[in-house]
XYZ file of C-alpha atoms in Angstrom:
691
model
C -0.184 0.267 -0.152
C 1.549 3.449 -0.606
C 0.304 6.271 1.371
C 1.053 9.593 0.394
C 1.498 13.071 1.808
C -1.453 15.449 1.817
C 0.686 17.668 -0.504
C 1.424 16.904 -4.295
C 4.918 14.997 -5.470
C 5.649 18.246 -8.140
C 5.621 21.612 -6.923
C 6.780 24.292 -9.235
C 10.222 25.138 -7.187
C 13.093 23.822 -6.233
C 15.187 24.173 -3.479
C 17.498 26.787 -3.060
C 19.337 27.261 0.216
C 16.661 28.662 2.653
C 14.083 30.407 -0.135
C 12.516 28.584 -2.627
C 13.180 29.730 -6.651
C 9.863 29.789 -7.788
C 11.172 29.782 -11.352
C 12.825 27.215 -11.617
C 11.025 24.032 -13.573
C 9.151 21.804 -12.152
C 10.754 18.860 -10.572
C 9.771 15.563 -9.019
C 9.973 15.751 -5.144
C 11.345 13.075 -4.352
C 14.391 14.058 -6.657
C 14.358 16.930 -4.959
C 14.439 15.743 -1.368
C 17.401 13.660 -2.148
C 19.190 16.177 -3.636
C 18.794 18.972 -1.286
C 18.280 17.737 2.630
C 19.764 17.703 5.511
C 19.898 15.429 8.647
C 16.947 15.426 10.626
C 18.006 13.912 14.045
C 21.507 13.103 15.092
C 22.500 9.332 16.464
C 20.222 10.190 19.322
C 18.840 7.110 20.794
C 16.464 8.802 22.760
C 14.803 11.328 20.301
C 14.991 8.690 17.744
C 12.833 6.679 19.912
C 10.407 9.643 20.315
C 10.478 9.281 16.546
C 9.085 5.498 16.421
C 6.972 5.398 19.087
C 5.964 9.055 18.360
C 5.905 9.791 22.225
C 4.735 12.843 22.520
C 4.751 13.594 19.050
C 1.180 15.979 18.028
C -0.920 14.263 15.306
C -1.248 16.583 12.870
C 3.021 16.536 11.805
C 2.405 12.716 11.827
C 1.203 13.292 7.656
C 1.806 9.959 6.769
C 3.900 6.670 7.271
C 5.085 5.301 3.596
C 5.269 1.951 3.980
C 6.023 1.017 0.351
C 7.541 3.514 -2.440
C 9.231 2.942 -5.862
C 13.038 1.794 -5.441
C 12.458 1.121 -1.682
C 13.800 4.511 -1.232
C 11.344 5.542 1.633
C 10.605 2.365 3.052
C 8.755 2.752 6.567
C 9.302 6.528 6.526
C 7.393 9.136 8.586
C 6.484 11.900 6.766
C 5.830 15.569 8.108
C 5.462 18.827 6.416
C 7.980 21.466 6.932
C 7.309 24.959 6.394
C 9.152 28.641 6.031
C 9.311 31.590 7.971
C 6.117 32.686 6.509
C 4.429 29.662 7.893
C 4.011 28.383 4.222
C 4.400 24.487 3.674
C 7.209 24.367 0.910
C 8.438 20.468 1.462
C 8.134 17.200 4.094
C 10.931 15.634 6.192
C 11.774 11.686 6.249
C 12.560 9.484 8.997
C 13.284 5.930 8.841
C 11.353 4.237 11.658
C 12.253 0.783 11.177
C 16.428 1.120 10.684
C 17.387 4.210 13.421
C 19.817 5.080 10.382
C 21.503 9.057 10.190
C 21.925 8.169 6.714
C 18.590 7.715 6.241
C 17.235 10.622 7.730
C 16.591 13.506 5.546
C 14.931 16.921 5.935
C 13.846 19.167 3.378
C 15.163 22.772 4.209
C 12.610 24.719 6.508
C 10.843 24.405 9.886
C 7.996 22.622 11.782
C 5.473 23.517 12.294
C 3.688 22.073 15.391
C -0.135 22.432 16.493
C -0.882 25.554 13.867
C -4.977 25.154 14.526
C -4.260 27.030 18.021
C -2.295 29.910 16.418
C -5.652 31.614 16.400
C -5.863 31.606 19.838
C -2.625 31.444 21.760
C 0.956 32.605 20.944
C 3.520 31.049 19.003
C 6.464 29.789 20.573
C 9.631 29.460 18.205
C 12.803 27.402 19.676
C 15.673 25.361 18.552
C 14.898 22.697 20.562
C 13.836 20.306 19.104
C 12.098 18.022 22.508
C 10.202 21.252 23.647
C 8.636 21.336 20.379
C 7.587 17.965 20.965
C 6.316 17.909 24.272
C 4.379 21.581 24.918
C 0.683 21.632 23.554
C 1.725 25.302 22.322
C 1.488 26.546 18.608
C 5.106 26.068 18.109
C 7.934 26.712 15.332
C 10.808 24.980 15.409
C 14.402 25.428 13.247
C 17.599 24.087 14.024
C 18.763 27.459 13.421
C 16.691 30.213 13.870
C 17.973 33.595 12.391
C 16.933 36.802 13.516
C 15.800 37.768 9.836
C 13.525 34.413 10.038
C 12.102 35.614 13.690
C 10.950 38.648 12.449
C 9.237 37.466 9.364
C 7.765 35.106 12.053
C 6.474 37.417 14.545
C 4.426 39.135 11.497
C 2.317 36.120 11.054
C 1.534 35.167 14.685
C -0.188 37.739 16.530
C 2.103 37.519 19.856
C 5.245 35.449 19.851
C 7.698 34.250 22.289
C 11.359 32.393 21.285
C 11.499 29.280 24.209
C 15.240 28.479 25.454
C 16.807 26.904 28.503
C 18.058 29.423 31.333
C 21.748 29.129 30.803
C 21.091 30.262 27.344
C 19.479 33.426 27.390
C 22.009 36.126 27.358
C 23.292 34.261 24.400
C 19.834 34.566 22.681
C 18.880 38.115 23.890
C 22.204 39.263 22.370
C 21.416 37.259 19.490
C 17.932 38.279 19.237
C 18.480 41.914 20.330
C 16.760 44.023 17.004
C 13.501 41.799 17.120
C 11.859 42.889 19.864
C 10.757 39.280 20.187
C 10.537 38.465 24.051
C 12.860 35.752 25.396
C 11.111 33.251 27.491
C 14.155 31.272 29.752
C 13.209 27.555 30.944
C 14.461 26.802 34.733
C 15.833 23.336 33.106
C 16.356 21.945 29.228
C 13.529 20.006 28.244
C 14.147 15.992 27.497
C 12.040 13.316 27.093
C 11.300 12.665 31.293
C 9.706 16.391 31.050
C 6.078 15.887 32.183
C 3.726 17.888 29.106
C 1.671 19.281 31.740
C 4.343 21.179 33.922
C 5.787 22.093 30.886
C 2.726 24.100 29.479
C 2.265 25.743 33.130
C 5.815 26.991 33.436
C 5.465 28.288 29.709
C 2.068 30.200 30.832
C 3.628 31.103 34.099
C 6.303 33.417 31.844
C 3.954 34.312 29.193
C 1.723 35.807 32.000
C 4.775 36.957 33.922
C 5.912 38.858 30.260
C 3.205 40.644 29.768
C 2.602 41.986 33.353
C 4.943 44.744 32.225
C 6.110 44.923 28.685
C 9.384 46.753 30.355
C 11.145 44.023 33.621
C 11.744 46.357 36.270
C 15.239 48.302 35.890
C 18.458 46.093 37.786
C 20.638 48.172 39.900
C 23.903 49.522 38.516
C 26.686 47.580 39.933
C 28.501 50.411 41.358
C 24.983 51.957 42.512
C 22.021 53.875 41.652
C 21.160 55.428 44.849
C 20.336 58.905 42.657
C 18.041 57.367 40.246
C 14.351 56.535 41.896
C 12.637 53.675 40.486
C 8.597 55.072 40.649
C 6.351 52.915 42.727
C 4.299 50.210 41.122
C 1.083 52.314 41.794
C -1.363 50.080 39.177
C -0.350 46.641 40.748
C -2.298 47.373 43.965
C -6.520 46.210 44.018
C -8.819 49.414 42.264
C -9.982 50.431 45.337
C -6.568 50.304 47.605
C -4.489 51.954 44.436
C -7.544 54.700 43.857
C -7.053 55.825 48.026
C -3.281 55.929 47.684
C -3.506 58.351 44.569
C -5.723 60.256 46.626
C -4.028 60.696 49.516
C -0.970 61.311 48.021
C -2.787 64.168 45.738
C -4.323 65.708 49.149
C -1.229 65.976 50.982
C 1.446 66.077 48.272
C 3.061 63.215 49.424
C 4.937 60.121 46.904
C 2.673 58.009 45.588
C 5.407 55.043 47.206
C 4.755 56.462 50.751
C 0.978 56.920 50.911
C 0.760 52.656 48.463
C 2.419 51.478 51.685
C 0.658 53.253 54.282
C -2.892 51.929 52.898
C -0.853 48.407 52.355
C -0.070 48.435 56.418
C -3.861 49.498 56.481
C -4.904 46.386 54.833
C -2.603 44.316 56.028
C -3.971 45.321 60.112
C -7.698 44.110 58.901
C -6.585 40.943 57.048
C -4.501 39.401 59.591
C -7.428 38.560 61.809
C -9.336 36.702 59.448
C -7.033 35.113 56.237
C -3.729 33.476 56.456
C -1.857 32.910 53.312
C -1.459 29.702 51.272
C 1.461 27.482 52.365
C 2.076 24.454 50.296
C 3.850 22.512 53.348
C 0.994 23.558 55.767
C -2.226 22.641 55.171
C -3.333 25.993 57.720
C -1.975 28.349 55.482
C 0.889 30.862 57.081
C 0.096 34.193 58.188
C -0.003 37.068 56.020
C 0.920 39.942 57.855
C 2.775 42.612 56.222
C 6.651 44.352 57.580
C 6.684 47.428 55.683
C 9.249 49.977 55.766
C 9.165 53.565 54.189
C 12.085 55.711 53.553
C 10.915 59.453 53.848
C 12.549 63.210 54.991
C 11.848 65.424 57.686
C 8.758 67.151 56.028
C 7.487 64.461 53.668
C 3.863 64.227 55.370
C 4.568 60.345 57.146
C 2.574 61.519 59.665
C -0.890 62.895 57.859
C -0.605 59.774 55.197
C -0.736 57.232 57.568
C -3.276 58.961 59.507
C -5.504 58.925 56.317
C -4.575 55.884 55.546
C -5.607 54.620 59.057
C -8.476 56.711 59.451
C -10.882 53.630 59.707
C -8.881 51.853 61.665
C -8.250 54.555 64.466
C -11.875 55.655 64.388
C -12.621 51.714 65.449
C -9.945 51.700 67.753
C -11.949 54.615 69.265
C -15.127 53.424 69.841
C -13.900 49.918 71.198
C -11.371 52.261 73.849
C -14.663 53.919 74.166
C -16.993 51.006 75.402
C -14.060 49.456 77.760
C -14.208 52.334 79.571
C -17.521 52.200 79.981
C -17.091 48.495 81.053
C -14.413 49.363 83.271
C -16.382 51.958 85.150
C -19.137 49.738 85.918
C -16.549 47.102 86.601
C -15.253 49.617 89.152
C -18.541 50.883 90.391
C -19.483 47.019 91.404
C -16.478 46.840 93.947
C -17.087 50.211 95.407
C -18.009 50.001 99.062
C -16.681 46.126 99.291
C -14.164 45.276 101.775
C -10.600 43.902 100.813
C -12.333 40.149 100.798
C -15.089 40.657 98.814
C -12.939 43.035 96.258
C -10.996 39.987 96.186
C -14.177 37.927 95.669
C -15.612 40.326 92.887
C -12.408 40.131 90.895
C -12.287 36.700 90.587
C -16.096 36.338 89.440
C -15.855 39.500 87.539
C -12.407 39.838 85.316
C -11.314 43.640 84.781
C -12.250 44.231 81.003
C -9.010 44.362 78.955
C -7.796 47.311 76.337
C -8.624 46.241 73.171
C -6.265 48.975 71.457
C -3.937 46.917 68.842
C -2.413 50.000 67.008
C 0.766 50.924 68.622
C 3.003 53.355 67.735
C 5.898 52.393 70.422
C 5.772 49.112 72.125
C 8.808 46.673 72.924
C 8.766 43.130 72.463
C 8.113 42.350 76.087
C 5.102 44.459 76.301
C 3.574 43.025 73.565
C 4.605 39.302 73.767
C 2.619 40.145 77.356
C -0.939 41.057 75.928
C -0.606 37.655 73.870
C 0.460 35.600 76.400
C -2.255 37.229 78.322
C -4.683 36.322 76.350
C -6.082 40.238 75.867
C -5.170 41.014 71.901
C -4.287 38.316 69.087
C -3.634 40.779 66.637
C -1.639 43.550 66.428
C 0.263 46.449 64.268
C 3.184 48.601 65.288
C 2.508 51.771 63.207
C 4.730 54.126 63.305
C 6.191 57.162 61.239
C 9.196 57.670 63.713
C 11.560 54.372 62.956
C 13.820 55.509 65.202
C 11.893 55.086 68.406
C 12.427 51.168 66.985
C 15.129 51.112 65.979
C 16.847 53.307 68.210
C 15.303 52.159 71.306
C 16.538 50.162 74.333
C 15.592 47.074 72.860
C 17.429 46.789 69.571
C 20.397 48.656 71.421
C 20.720 46.213 74.219
C 21.681 42.615 74.667
C 18.711 41.409 74.211
C 18.526 42.746 70.479
C 19.199 38.814 69.191
C 16.534 37.817 71.440
C 14.046 40.404 70.391
C 14.466 39.584 66.392
C 14.199 36.195 67.058
C 11.030 36.757 68.612
C 9.884 38.976 65.925
C 10.672 36.811 63.658
C 8.599 33.558 65.003
C 5.934 36.145 64.552
C 5.919 37.067 61.599
C 7.072 33.485 60.304
C 4.694 30.720 62.311
C 2.046 33.287 64.135
C 3.513 32.342 67.550
C 5.221 34.010 70.719
C 6.804 32.891 73.753
C 7.518 34.776 77.023
C 9.728 33.227 79.843
C 10.520 34.537 83.338
C 12.267 33.804 85.985
C 11.602 30.566 88.417
C 10.448 33.571 90.679
C 7.774 34.916 88.535
C 6.879 31.662 86.587
C 3.274 32.829 86.441
C 4.600 35.483 83.661
C 6.039 32.521 81.952
C 3.905 30.956 78.982
C 3.252 30.915 75.067
C 0.623 32.236 72.564
C -0.105 30.914 69.541
C -2.071 31.789 66.186
C -1.268 35.362 66.846
C -0.547 38.084 64.498
C 1.779 41.695 64.579
C 1.857 43.617 61.442
C 4.911 46.583 60.701
C 4.641 49.819 59.005
C 7.360 51.472 59.767
C 8.502 55.142 58.147
C 11.711 57.213 59.129
C 14.334 59.261 57.626
C 17.192 58.749 55.910
C 19.794 59.468 58.531
C 17.710 57.261 60.627
C 17.387 53.980 58.964
C 20.539 53.921 56.961
C 22.650 52.418 59.729
C 19.918 50.132 60.682
C 19.129 48.942 56.738
C 23.204 48.118 56.529
C 23.191 46.417 60.042
C 24.538 43.131 59.265
C 22.894 41.588 62.291
C 19.611 42.764 61.202
C 20.186 41.808 57.317
C 21.804 38.588 58.058
C 19.635 37.367 60.598
C 16.742 37.693 59.096
C 14.785 40.231 59.878
C 14.943 42.993 57.360
C 15.066 40.437 54.783
C 10.977 39.903 55.722
C 10.185 43.766 55.379
C 8.888 45.356 51.909
C 10.673 48.585 51.613
C 10.429 51.396 49.514
C 12.539 54.689 49.170
C 10.174 57.647 47.866
C 11.633 60.538 45.947
C 11.899 63.831 47.974
C 8.794 66.137 46.578
C 10.623 68.997 48.995
C 10.522 72.270 46.814
C 7.547 71.110 43.654
C 4.486 70.782 46.446
C 2.923 74.304 45.748
C -0.470 74.990 46.193
C -3.596 77.157 44.359
C -6.612 78.018 46.282
C -8.409 75.368 44.641
C -5.897 72.683 46.034
C -6.574 74.295 49.924
C -10.460 74.373 49.110
C -9.993 70.439 48.826
C -11.195 68.172 51.753
C -10.011 65.078 51.798
C -13.056 64.057 53.913
C -14.994 64.620 51.150
C -13.622 62.671 48.136
C -15.207 59.786 47.177
C -12.609 57.849 46.843
C -11.033 57.814 50.192
C -14.640 57.425 51.609
C -15.092 54.277 49.396
C -11.880 52.938 50.722
C -12.725 53.920 54.743
C -16.261 52.397 53.806
C -14.652 49.061 52.982
C -12.205 49.484 55.866
C -15.040 49.806 58.938
C -17.084 46.958 56.954
C -14.083 44.396 57.240
C -13.499 45.968 60.743
C -16.966 45.313 61.720
C -17.607 42.598 64.584
C -20.496 41.284 62.843
C -20.134 38.327 61.341
C -19.373 38.649 57.519
C -20.730 36.286 54.720
C -19.931 32.685 54.730
C -16.933 31.980 52.025
C -17.465 27.879 52.400
C -13.747 27.987 53.621
C -12.845 25.588 56.578
C -11.711 27.974 59.376
C -8.499 27.771 61.407
C -8.622 29.811 64.666
C -10.934 31.917 62.942
C -9.150 32.917 59.722
C -9.482 30.989 56.813
C -6.788 29.982 53.991
C -6.796 31.951 50.877
C -5.515 29.513 48.107
C -4.784 30.111 44.933
C -6.237 29.440 41.420
C -4.485 27.391 38.839
C -3.117 30.140 37.007
C -1.984 32.395 39.976
C 0.117 28.635 40.931
C 1.623 29.061 37.424
C 2.884 32.483 38.457
C 4.132 31.759 41.558
C 6.304 29.531 40.317
C 7.516 31.325 37.571
C 8.309 33.918 39.722
C 9.965 31.723 42.317
C 12.381 30.362 39.594
C 13.292 33.932 38.394
C 14.087 35.273 41.640
C 15.808 32.068 42.448
C 18.105 32.145 38.882
C 18.839 35.883 40.375
C 20.634 34.796 43.358
C 23.352 32.754 41.265
C 26.718 34.134 40.743
C 27.164 37.320 38.788
C 23.286 38.206 38.608
C 21.488 40.753 40.175
C 20.641 39.717 43.481
C 23.852 37.919 44.197
C 24.838 39.724 47.215
C 21.137 39.918 48.396
C 20.314 36.004 48.888
C 18.625 36.423 52.493
C 15.861 39.148 51.274
C 15.650 37.286 47.477
C 14.783 33.918 48.886
C 11.815 35.754 50.677
C 10.233 37.067 47.653
C 7.967 34.481 46.669
C 6.506 33.989 50.550
C 6.343 37.438 50.431
C 3.920 38.030 47.106
C 1.656 35.139 48.277
C 1.230 37.129 51.971
C 0.946 40.822 49.817
C -1.562 38.909 47.287
C -3.746 37.345 50.096
C -4.084 40.262 51.772
C -5.226 42.195 48.301
C -7.891 39.338 47.683
C -9.485 39.726 51.349
C -9.448 43.257 50.942
C -11.139 42.990 47.848
C -13.636 40.131 48.913
C -12.519 37.485 47.116
C -11.926 34.114 47.600
C -8.999 33.163 45.838
C -5.722 34.716 44.613
C -6.021 35.480 41.298
C -3.350 35.745 38.290
C -4.366 39.262 38.396
C -3.684 39.889 42.159
C -0.540 38.115 42.188
C 1.199 39.211 39.354
C 0.318 42.892 41.379
C 2.456 41.325 43.903
C 5.252 40.004 42.134
C 5.512 43.738 40.524
C 5.438 45.495 43.914
C 7.970 42.601 45.650
C 10.264 42.953 42.451
C 10.318 46.836 43.151
C 11.293 46.266 47.114
C 13.999 44.245 45.627
C 15.812 47.056 43.729
C 15.486 49.065 46.728
C 17.184 46.836 49.002
C 19.992 46.630 46.353
C 20.139 50.279 46.840
C 21.298 49.721 50.247
C 23.725 46.924 49.111
C 27.322 47.038 51.301
C 28.535 46.765 46.770
C 27.220 50.094 45.895
C 29.578 52.935 45.739
C 28.889 56.572 46.572
C 30.476 57.612 43.698
C 28.526 58.290 40.787
C 30.111 56.683 36.969
C 29.478 56.727 34.052
C 26.825 54.838 33.660
C 24.835 56.704 36.073
C 25.425 59.965 34.646
C 24.981 59.276 30.985
C 21.339 57.737 32.001
C 20.514 61.011 34.177
C 21.489 62.825 30.985
C 19.153 60.684 28.688
C 16.272 60.821 31.738
C 16.997 64.863 31.725
C 16.825 64.967 27.394
C 13.725 62.932 27.235
C 12.060 65.144 29.879
C 12.654 68.608 28.763
C 11.198 67.816 25.135
C 8.676 65.143 26.279
C 9.709 62.443 24.844
C 10.535 58.448 25.971
C 13.455 57.795 23.104
C 16.218 59.744 21.258
C 18.323 59.495 18.651
C 21.580 57.574 19.086
C 23.656 60.223 16.721
C 22.510 62.761 19.102
C 23.674 61.145 22.152
C 27.146 60.337 20.685
C 27.266 64.001 19.994
C 25.801 65.819 22.686
C 26.131 63.139 26.025
C 28.599 63.713 29.292
C 32.241 63.303 28.448
C 34.198 61.192 28.437
C 31.728 59.032 26.716
C 31.405 61.956 23.997
C 34.717 61.458 22.605
C 34.656 57.897 23.122
C 32.568 55.760 20.832
C 34.017 52.480 22.385
C 32.797 53.262 25.952
C 29.582 54.802 24.932
C 28.554 51.568 23.333
C 29.854 49.442 26.553
C 27.834 51.434 28.754
C 24.694 51.884 26.826
C 25.137 47.763 26.419
C 25.343 47.853 30.287
C 21.988 49.680 30.459
C 20.189 47.722 28.325
C 21.261 44.664 30.331
C 20.354 46.116 33.145
C 16.303 46.825 31.677
C 16.716 51.035 31.849
C 17.185 51.339 27.808
C 16.693 49.803 24.568
C 18.444 50.184 21.027
C 15.892 50.078 18.625
C 16.455 50.339 14.892
C 13.733 52.700 12.887
C 15.205 52.292 9.003
C 18.810 53.339 8.939
C 18.688 55.268 12.337
C 18.991 54.184 15.702
C 16.857 55.373 18.424
C 17.119 54.969 22.142
C 14.212 54.313 23.929
C 13.924 54.809 27.606
C 12.108 52.382 30.055
C 8.721 53.667 31.116
C 9.602 53.224 34.862
C 11.880 55.584 34.497
C 9.541 58.396 32.756
C 6.312 58.409 34.925
C 4.758 61.627 32.723
C 6.118 61.117 28.993
C 4.322 60.688 26.472
C 5.280 58.766 23.059
């Protein structure tokens, strides 16, 4: 029986390199294939086995198997179609599935197009990895040697296109395809025949979603420091209601948006920690969702006012609870008035005095707050202060008990437990408390925080790495006002009213609608959706890879290793505030962006930084200034060559090297427009510049 391919056996062209020659005379296809073929698969028993058993091979590429053919040239050969870079059918590949002989493997010049029917609904993956092409269910174009010209051509055939490689190949492919504009997805490990299809697709999906969360990656700190360059806070990553509140506070108070956003997140964390736990794959009951937040702000940066507006609903709730406590306390005192000592003691046993319900503290020691937890007076609390000096400069953090205090705070963060050990003469004061929560929201001046942030004990012991940090720009000198601004009333702003109303609802002691979740000490676990799990995996691998030697987080491993955990906690707080019953992809992507921003901020305090401005910083500041003045996001390369700061202006090789450094660090891109080269700045650097 002769089973023919799905295409004609004669075609109106022959093969000339990678391009067909349409003017050539018609020829027999088999003859052309024999005359113009290359080896399809090497003598690799694993890949040969894949072909022989069709393991993982999508059915649409198994066009036919020729059981018999004239001359025995193609006896028992698998036949696959081949495509050019425009996805046009140009020929076929033949493989001897019986003999597995290398000299029996032939390939028409072209690539394989897998899962083509999915192209209208999914991105096109391009790869040089034949194993990946066999396994994934995405639409894939595979070629043994993809060219930049071919990649550009393929990008015209698909709405979305990604080149897929292994992590160790990433830098090479970035340089090779730098002018194509195609995103590159780097898999954590190369594919092999044992790779699970669903796990591979999940990783690819996560990488695609992560790349779509921002067209540009967050800038990587320059090796010798970028402390003079502020990276804008990813305000769009907050839930809509929280974002509007942060923006409104920033407008009314004239404070940096990063500062007001941190204040809003601190308020949300204080509320959420009482009712919900973050997902933890090692613990079905989850882990605390409490957040530790740290914001740098100079004197007069409106720290206090920003925090009070963000915490307004909490402060009012605390005041009402305190008024009830005072009333109950007066009644309790009245009840024992006039009683003799013996009766007063009996009255106190039968009627314990009411407890102060306050949970929002600005200055409290670990010893004091541990006592409140152990005695059962409170289960949830926040240390929220715009004077971080009270904390970092206090007796506890300066005394011999500092290490004990730091260990206590980290245990509260990780496990929600606290222990108080007293001497044998005071055993009644000893005890433990479980399922308790603590949120930190500290703000302070650079001079106060600098020494603490660079303290090797605070960094290495793991206390500071648990904090989400932001270092807002200083707005002093730009906060001008007019009569209309002075007439604004923040308390009438609908954005803030909506935010405060939501906070008050979540703080209400009345039972909230049941979510169907199992409760653990009054809290339920906010699980992740399947898409969110893929993003979580991709983010974990992204940050883990960047901790390797020579990578951006090599010297921030204590901080970077916490990134995935912090993102899940932050996403839990966001999801609860939004009234959702699980963490979706959008919420987790936003949380990951904020944690990425925090890592960039932490790197500005890295010990490897130099206070001396280097050439890359000089050029970057000059580019930002020029683009801001002209209200554009790009500048001609030739203008940079003739006008940039010295010594780059007189040294073309130095300029090329520095531009490459800035491009590799995600500050800019070099694009080609015809014969012109353009330098395009990252939108992270230009908030108000329009194209």
